[in-house]
């Protein structure tokens, strides 16, 4: 009999986002949290834990990496370096 | 096989980047990793037994708390590694069954018995020390989840080696009897620790391909030498003698020359004929079987709690409920 898989995210400190640290098996969310505490934060590695059923995650496919992320690459005007700054202008 | 996929895989390896779970990878790369990571995970789990043997008999409460924390870390290492293996498409249950019925191996070192308290020191110092030398390069292994698990593990291992060194250091500063006990433990654990690096390069079967795939960074003999060079000066500080009359420093190479371990013994222990193989697997099987009711009860409880929550949310709204926590773990 196997327990479902959970993905574990830990917030390492205040002001930081939760980061994926690994996964574990647990029968329910409450036990997943307790196991995550024992498994991934034995030395004060976090101030907050999320556990998410692995089956609930939808991921982009690595096969379509190029077309999927292409819209990000062809809009160079999203970066500040796209714009020329006239000499003498500071703090822009 | 799609050659574009193969090319992308090889380019990633060549660029010293990491392969991630959903990437295409050669079947043989996947199989090699599953075997290696599972074997590594099994070693962490079985490795709890020789030291667990002394938790109830540690000489002081402080030593007992430290040993408990160390053994708990090893359980954690096993679980990080099973999780990494699962990203390759196998299930932990399946790997566990393969360990229990002997289809997958674990490190030969854990088939030696822990006869005295000094053995706990020798294991921390030599066995965890050898594990560190083996594992540090794996933090840069080409398979992302394995490399990340190894980074966590390596951070925890240095505490393991130091607590072992500390046990021996205390003993060698004790009575004659305690010094003799420390020396006896080092005498028995030295060669099995050297054997942890595996067979010599000349007859090591998977080394070349694993190195090409960057699953492995250094050869067995290279790492074994590194270990000896690290340990010899530490032994001097401890005041213990390494049981090798041929041990001597070669000023030309800058390395210590040493007698290699008995590889016939290594192969005998790997194939099940070590002093404690039977005991280790029997203990593991018993723990697995006797724990079955806990696994089943937790699933039954989760199903019941989920059904209760579903019927409550579909019925009239009651007062907000606290999250379900089983009494026995609250
Ligand atoms: Fe470990
Ligand atoms: Fe360890």
mmCIF file of N, CA, C and O in Angstrom, chain B residues 214-280:
data_model
loop_
_atom_site.group_PDB
_atom_site.id
_atom_site.type_symbol
_atom_site.label_atom_id
_atom_site.label_comp_id
_atom_site.label_asym_id
_atom_site.label_seq_id
_atom_site.Cartn_x
_atom_site.Cartn_y
_atom_site.Cartn_z
ATOM 1 N N UNK B 214 29.206 11.835 -16.629
ATOM 2 C CA UNK B 214 29.368 12.681 -15.448
ATOM 3 C C UNK B 214 28.465 12.263 -14.285
ATOM 4 O O UNK B 214 28.039 13.084 -13.488
ATOM 5 N N UNK B 215 28.141 10.971 -14.235
ATOM 6 C CA UNK B 215 27.469 10.451 -13.038
ATOM 7 C C UNK B 215 28.551 10.285 -11.986
ATOM 8 O O UNK B 215 28.341 10.457 -10.802
ATOM 9 N N UNK B 216 29.731 9.971 -12.463
ATOM 10 C CA UNK B 216 30.896 9.791 -11.622
ATOM 11 C C UNK B 216 31.954 10.775 -12.080
ATOM 12 O O UNK B 216 32.100 11.015 -13.273
ATOM 13 N N UNK B 217 32.693 11.373 -11.126
ATOM 14 C CA UNK B 217 33.683 12.368 -11.509
ATOM 15 C C UNK B 217 35.110 11.845 -11.402
ATOM 16 O O UNK B 217 36.004 12.306 -12.084
ATOM 17 N N UNK B 218 35.321 10.930 -10.440
ATOM 18 C CA UNK B 218 36.665 10.412 -10.197
ATOM 19 C C UNK B 218 36.617 8.900 -10.079
ATOM 20 O O UNK B 218 35.594 8.336 -9.690
ATOM 21 N N UNK B 219 37.720 8.241 -10.367
ATOM 22 C CA UNK B 219 37.757 6.777 -10.307
ATOM 23 C C UNK B 219 37.847 6.298 -8.854
ATOM 24 O O UNK B 219 38.202 7.048 -7.953
ATOM 25 N N UNK B 220 37.537 5.017 -8.646
ATOM 26 C CA UNK B 220 37.583 4.411 -7.302
ATOM 27 C C UNK B 220 38.955 4.584 -6.651
ATOM 28 O O UNK B 220 39.060 4.958 -5.487
ATOM 29 N N UNK B 221 40.003 4.272 -7.405
ATOM 30 C CA UNK B 221 41.347 4.327 -6.834
ATOM 31 C C UNK B 221 41.762 5.754 -6.490
ATOM 32 O O UNK B 221 42.426 5.999 -5.486
ATOM 33 N N UNK B 222 41.341 6.698 -7.316
ATOM 34 C CA UNK B 222 41.654 8.104 -7.054
ATOM 35 C C UNK B 222 41.041 8.535 -5.717
ATOM 36 O O UNK B 222 41.690 9.162 -4.884
ATOM 37 N N UNK B 223 39.772 8.159 -5.507
ATOM 38 C CA UNK B 223 39.072 8.562 -4.283
ATOM 39 C C UNK B 223 39.644 7.840 -3.059
ATOM 40 O O UNK B 223 39.766 8.416 -1.981
ATOM 41 N N UNK B 224 40.024 6.559 -3.258
ATOM 42 C CA UNK B 224 40.601 5.787 -2.148
ATOM 43 C C UNK B 224 41.900 6.453 -1.679
ATOM 44 O O UNK B 224 42.141 6.603 -0.487
ATOM 45 N N UNK B 225 42.713 6.885 -2.646
ATOM 46 C CA UNK B 225 43.972 7.561 -2.316
ATOM 47 C C UNK B 225 43.701 8.863 -1.556
ATOM 48 O O UNK B 225 44.361 9.183 -0.572
ATOM 49 N N UNK B 226 42.707 9.579 -2.037
ATOM 50 C CA UNK B 226 42.344 10.849 -1.410
ATOM 51 C C UNK B 226 41.955 10.626 0.059
ATOM 52 O O UNK B 226 42.322 11.400 0.954
ATOM 53 N N UNK B 227 41.217 9.560 0.280
ATOM 54 C CA UNK B 227 40.777 9.207 1.635
ATOM 55 C C UNK B 227 41.973 8.903 2.534
ATOM 56 O O UNK B 227 42.088 9.422 3.644
ATOM 57 N N UNK B 228 42.891 8.075 2.047
ATOM 58 C CA UNK B 228 44.058 7.713 2.854
ATOM 59 C C UNK B 228 44.863 8.970 3.195
ATOM 60 O O UNK B 228 45.259 9.176 4.347
ATOM 61 N N UNK B 229 45.070 9.836 2.185
ATOM 62 C CA UNK B 229 45.839 11.064 2.426
ATOM 63 C C UNK B 229 45.166 11.951 3.475
ATOM 64 O O UNK B 229 45.833 12.665 4.219
ATOM 65 N N UNK B 230 43.850 11.900 3.521
ATOM 66 C CA UNK B 230 43.119 12.717 4.496
ATOM 67 C C UNK B 230 43.189 12.109 5.895
ATOM 68 O O UNK B 230 43.319 12.816 6.891
ATOM 69 N N UNK B 231 43.134 10.774 5.961
ATOM 70 C CA UNK B 231 43.009 10.101 7.261
ATOM 71 C C UNK B 231 44.329 9.996 8.028
ATOM 72 O O UNK B 231 44.354 10.129 9.247
ATOM 73 N N UNK B 232 45.437 9.751 7.308
ATOM 74 C CA UNK B 232 46.704 9.484 8.005
ATOM 75 C C UNK B 232 47.065 10.581 9.014
ATOM 76 O O UNK B 232 47.342 10.287 10.181
ATOM 77 N N UNK B 233 47.044 11.865 8.616
ATOM 78 C CA UNK B 233 47.381 12.901 9.615
ATOM 79 C C UNK B 233 46.369 12.956 10.771
ATOM 80 O O UNK B 233 46.746 13.261 11.899
ATOM 81 N N UNK B 234 45.110 12.647 10.489
ATOM 82 C CA UNK B 234 44.102 12.666 11.561
ATOM 83 C C UNK B 234 44.373 11.542 12.567
ATOM 84 O O UNK B 234 44.169 11.714 13.767
ATOM 85 N N UNK B 235 44.829 10.389 12.042
ATOM 86 C CA UNK B 235 45.139 9.259 12.927
ATOM 87 C C UNK B 235 46.256 9.635 13.893
ATOM 88 O O UNK B 235 46.257 9.234 15.059
ATOM 89 N N UNK B 236 47.182 10.427 13.384
ATOM 90 C CA UNK B 236 48.293 10.856 14.228
ATOM 91 C C UNK B 236 47.789 11.696 15.392
ATOM 92 O O UNK B 236 48.180 11.508 16.535
ATOM 93 N N UNK B 237 46.895 12.633 15.084
ATOM 94 C CA UNK B 237 46.322 13.478 16.137
ATOM 95 C C UNK B 237 45.564 12.624 17.150
ATOM 96 O O UNK B 237 45.639 12.834 18.356
ATOM 97 N N UNK B 238 44.825 11.634 16.623
ATOM 98 C CA UNK B 238 44.068 10.763 17.519
ATOM 99 C C UNK B 238 44.971 9.899 18.387
ATOM 100 O O UNK B 238 44.605 9.513 19.490
ATOM 101 N N UNK B 239 46.148 9.586 17.846
ATOM 102 C CA UNK B 239 47.022 8.668 18.554
ATOM 103 C C UNK B 239 46.629 7.218 18.363
ATOM 104 O O UNK B 239 46.803 6.396 19.258
ATOM 105 N N UNK B 240 46.082 6.911 17.181
ATOM 106 C CA UNK B 240 45.820 5.502 16.859
ATOM 107 C C UNK B 240 46.711 5.103 15.686
ATOM 108 O O UNK B 240 47.133 5.948 14.893
ATOM 109 N N UNK B 241 47.004 3.810 15.607
ATOM 110 C CA UNK B 241 47.855 3.285 14.550
ATOM 111 C C UNK B 241 46.957 2.671 13.482
ATOM 112 O O UNK B 241 46.049 1.898 13.782
ATOM 113 N N UNK B 242 47.199 3.035 12.203
ATOM 114 C CA UNK B 242 46.441 2.388 11.122
ATOM 115 C C UNK B 242 47.103 1.036 10.869
ATOM 116 O O UNK B 242 48.335 0.963 10.783
ATOM 117 N N UNK B 243 46.308 -0.017 10.768
ATOM 118 C CA UNK B 243 46.876 -1.382 10.765
ATOM 119 C C UNK B 243 47.498 -1.764 9.417
ATOM 120 O O UNK B 243 47.093 -2.743 8.800
ATOM 121 N N UNK B 244 48.473 -0.982 8.967
ATOM 122 C CA UNK B 244 49.108 -1.267 7.688
ATOM 123 C C UNK B 244 50.607 -1.013 7.801
ATOM 124 O O UNK B 244 51.056 0.142 7.776
ATOM 125 N N UNK B 245 51.418 -2.076 7.905
ATOM 126 C CA UNK B 245 52.865 -1.896 8.056
ATOM 127 C C UNK B 245 53.495 -1.267 6.809
ATOM 128 O O UNK B 245 54.592 -0.707 6.880
ATOM 129 N N UNK B 246 52.820 -1.327 5.681
ATOM 130 C CA UNK B 246 53.396 -0.799 4.442
ATOM 131 C C UNK B 246 53.108 0.691 4.247
ATOM 132 O O UNK B 246 53.543 1.289 3.270
ATOM 133 N N UNK B 247 52.364 1.264 5.182
ATOM 134 C CA UNK B 247 51.972 2.670 5.036
ATOM 135 C C UNK B 247 53.202 3.573 5.097
ATOM 136 O O UNK B 247 53.944 3.560 6.072
ATOM 137 N N UNK B 248 53.447 4.334 4.023
ATOM 138 C CA UNK B 248 54.567 5.281 4.086
ATOM 139 C C UNK B 248 54.353 6.419 3.096
ATOM 140 O O UNK B 248 53.703 6.250 2.056
ATOM 141 N N UNK B 249 54.916 7.573 3.434
ATOM 142 C CA UNK B 249 54.729 8.755 2.608
ATOM 143 C C UNK B 249 55.725 8.762 1.464
ATOM 144 O O UNK B 249 56.912 8.554 1.669
ATOM 145 N N UNK B 250 55.211 8.969 0.268
ATOM 146 C CA UNK B 250 56.074 9.057 -0.897
ATOM 147 C C UNK B 250 56.262 10.537 -1.237
ATOM 148 O O UNK B 250 55.332 11.195 -1.724
ATOM 149 N N UNK B 251 57.474 11.050 -0.944
ATOM 150 C CA UNK B 251 57.705 12.487 -1.112
ATOM 151 C C UNK B 251 57.628 12.901 -2.574
ATOM 152 O O UNK B 251 57.290 14.049 -2.896
ATOM 153 N N UNK B 252 57.912 11.952 -3.484
ATOM 154 C CA UNK B 252 57.886 12.282 -4.911
ATOM 155 C C UNK B 252 56.461 12.536 -5.385
ATOM 156 O O UNK B 252 56.189 13.505 -6.082
ATOM 157 N N UNK B 253 55.557 11.629 -5.003
ATOM 158 C CA UNK B 253 54.170 11.791 -5.459
ATOM 159 C C UNK B 253 53.370 12.690 -4.530
ATOM 160 O O UNK B 253 52.325 13.217 -4.914
ATOM 161 N N UNK B 254 53.847 12.830 -3.298
ATOM 162 C CA UNK B 254 53.081 13.607 -2.330
ATOM 163 C C UNK B 254 51.905 12.837 -1.755
ATOM 164 O O UNK B 254 51.009 13.424 -1.151
ATOM 165 N N UNK B 255 51.896 11.511 -1.975
ATOM 166 C CA UNK B 255 50.786 10.689 -1.470
ATOM 167 C C UNK B 255 51.282 9.600 -0.537
ATOM 168 O O UNK B 255 52.453 9.214 -0.583
ATOM 169 N N UNK B 256 50.376 9.086 0.283
ATOM 170 C CA UNK B 256 50.687 7.962 1.155
ATOM 171 C C UNK B 256 50.512 6.658 0.383
ATOM 172 O O UNK B 256 49.495 6.462 -0.289
ATOM 173 N N UNK B 257 51.508 5.787 0.490
ATOM 174 C CA UNK B 257 51.373 4.453 -0.113
ATOM 175 C C UNK B 257 50.757 3.535 0.925
ATOM 176 O O UNK B 257 51.049 3.651 2.110
ATOM 177 N N UNK B 258 49.898 2.632 0.465
ATOM 178 C CA UNK B 258 49.188 1.786 1.437
ATOM 179 C C UNK B 258 48.870 0.426 0.830
ATOM 180 O O UNK B 258 48.915 0.247 -0.396
ATOM 181 N N UNK B 259 48.543 -0.532 1.686
ATOM 182 C CA UNK B 259 48.139 -1.866 1.238
ATOM 183 C C UNK B 259 46.667 -1.824 0.866
ATOM 184 O O UNK B 259 45.851 -1.386 1.672
ATOM 185 N N UNK B 260 46.322 -2.231 -0.358
ATOM 186 C CA UNK B 260 44.901 -2.201 -0.734
ATOM 187 C C UNK B 260 44.096 -3.214 0.076
ATOM 188 O O UNK B 260 44.659 -4.178 0.607
ATOM 189 N N UNK B 261 42.785 -2.985 0.192
ATOM 190 C CA UNK B 261 41.957 -3.948 0.932
ATOM 191 C C UNK B 261 41.867 -5.268 0.165
ATOM 192 O O UNK B 261 42.220 -5.337 -1.006
ATOM 193 N N UNK B 262 41.388 -6.287 0.842
ATOM 194 C CA UNK B 262 41.227 -7.614 0.237
ATOM 195 C C UNK B 262 39.945 -7.604 -0.612
ATOM 196 O O UNK B 262 38.836 -7.638 -0.083
ATOM 197 N N UNK B 263 40.132 -7.546 -1.943
ATOM 198 C CA UNK B 263 38.952 -7.408 -2.803
ATOM 199 C C UNK B 263 38.137 -8.696 -2.888
ATOM 200 O O UNK B 263 36.943 -8.656 -3.178
ATOM 201 N N UNK B 264 38.776 -9.831 -2.627
ATOM 202 C CA UNK B 264 37.999 -11.076 -2.598
ATOM 203 C C UNK B 264 36.994 -11.023 -1.462
ATOM 204 O O UNK B 264 35.845 -11.444 -1.594
ATOM 205 N N UNK B 265 37.468 -10.470 -0.326
ATOM 206 C CA UNK B 265 36.546 -10.315 0.804
ATOM 207 C C UNK B 265 35.416 -9.362 0.430
ATOM 208 O O UNK B 265 34.239 -9.631 0.704
ATOM 209 N N UNK B 266 35.768 -8.253 -0.265
ATOM 210 C CA UNK B 266 34.733 -7.295 -0.684
ATOM 211 C C UNK B 266 33.661 -7.990 -1.521
ATOM 212 O O UNK B 266 32.459 -7.840 -1.270
ATOM 213 N N UNK B 267 34.089 -8.773 -2.510
ATOM 214 C CA UNK B 267 33.105 -9.433 -3.378
ATOM 215 C C UNK B 267 32.282 -10.467 -2.602
ATOM 216 O O UNK B 267 31.089 -10.628 -2.852
ATOM 217 N N UNK B 268 32.938 -11.137 -1.643
ATOM 218 C CA UNK B 268 32.213 -12.125 -0.826
ATOM 219 C C UNK B 268 31.131 -11.426 -0.004
ATOM 220 O O UNK B 268 29.987 -11.906 0.081
ATOM 221 N N UNK B 269 31.484 -10.276 0.577
ATOM 222 C CA UNK B 269 30.519 -9.563 1.422
ATOM 223 C C UNK B 269 29.380 -9.012 0.562
ATOM 224 O O UNK B 269 28.201 -9.103 0.922
ATOM 225 N N UNK B 270 29.732 -8.459 -0.624
ATOM 226 C CA UNK B 270 28.695 -7.921 -1.513
ATOM 227 C C UNK B 270 27.722 -9.020 -1.917
ATOM 228 O O UNK B 270 26.519 -8.820 -1.981
ATOM 229 N N UNK B 271 28.264 -10.228 -2.159
ATOM 230 C CA UNK B 271 27.371 -11.291 -2.620
ATOM 231 C C UNK B 271 26.703 -12.030 -1.464
ATOM 232 O O UNK B 271 26.155 -13.103 -1.651
ATOM 233 N N UNK B 272 26.756 -11.441 -0.274
ATOM 234 C CA UNK B 272 25.918 -11.974 0.808
ATOM 235 C C UNK B 272 26.648 -12.772 1.872
ATOM 236 O O UNK B 272 26.031 -13.260 2.805
ATOM 237 N N UNK B 273 27.976 -12.906 1.775
ATOM 238 C CA UNK B 273 28.679 -13.771 2.718
ATOM 239 C C UNK B 273 29.484 -12.998 3.760
ATOM 240 O O UNK B 273 30.487 -13.474 4.267
ATOM 241 N N UNK B 274 29.026 -11.779 4.096
ATOM 242 C CA UNK B 274 29.695 -11.016 5.156
ATOM 243 C C UNK B 274 29.189 -11.462 6.513
ATOM 244 O O UNK B 274 28.238 -12.231 6.605
ATOM 245 N N UNK B 275 29.841 -10.962 7.589
ATOM 246 C CA UNK B 275 29.473 -11.405 8.934
ATOM 247 C C UNK B 275 28.031 -11.082 9.333
ATOM 248 O O UNK B 275 27.458 -11.809 10.145
ATOM 249 N N UNK B 276 27.443 -10.012 8.809
ATOM 250 C CA UNK B 276 26.112 -9.640 9.314
ATOM 251 C C UNK B 276 25.047 -9.488 8.225
ATOM 252 O O UNK B 276 23.974 -8.948 8.480
ATOM 253 N N UNK B 277 25.317 -9.963 6.988
ATOM 254 C CA UNK B 277 24.339 -9.776 5.900
ATOM 255 C C UNK B 277 22.946 -10.268 6.272
ATOM 256 O O UNK B 277 21.948 -9.576 6.085
ATOM 257 N N UNK B 278 22.905 -11.504 6.778
ATOM 258 C CA UNK B 278 21.611 -12.128 7.079
ATOM 259 C C UNK B 278 20.844 -11.325 8.110
ATOM 260 O O UNK B 278 19.662 -11.051 7.976
ATOM 261 N N UNK B 279 21.584 -10.940 9.168
ATOM 262 C CA UNK B 279 20.982 -10.187 10.263
ATOM 263 C C UNK B 279 20.409 -8.854 9.769
ATOM 264 O O UNK B 279 19.295 -8.469 10.129
ATOM 265 N N UNK B 280 21.176 -8.142 8.920
ATOM 266 C CA UNK B 280 20.730 -6.828 8.440
ATOM 267 C C UNK B 280 19.431 -6.935 7.648
ATOM 268 O O UNK B 280 18.509 -6.160 7.843
#
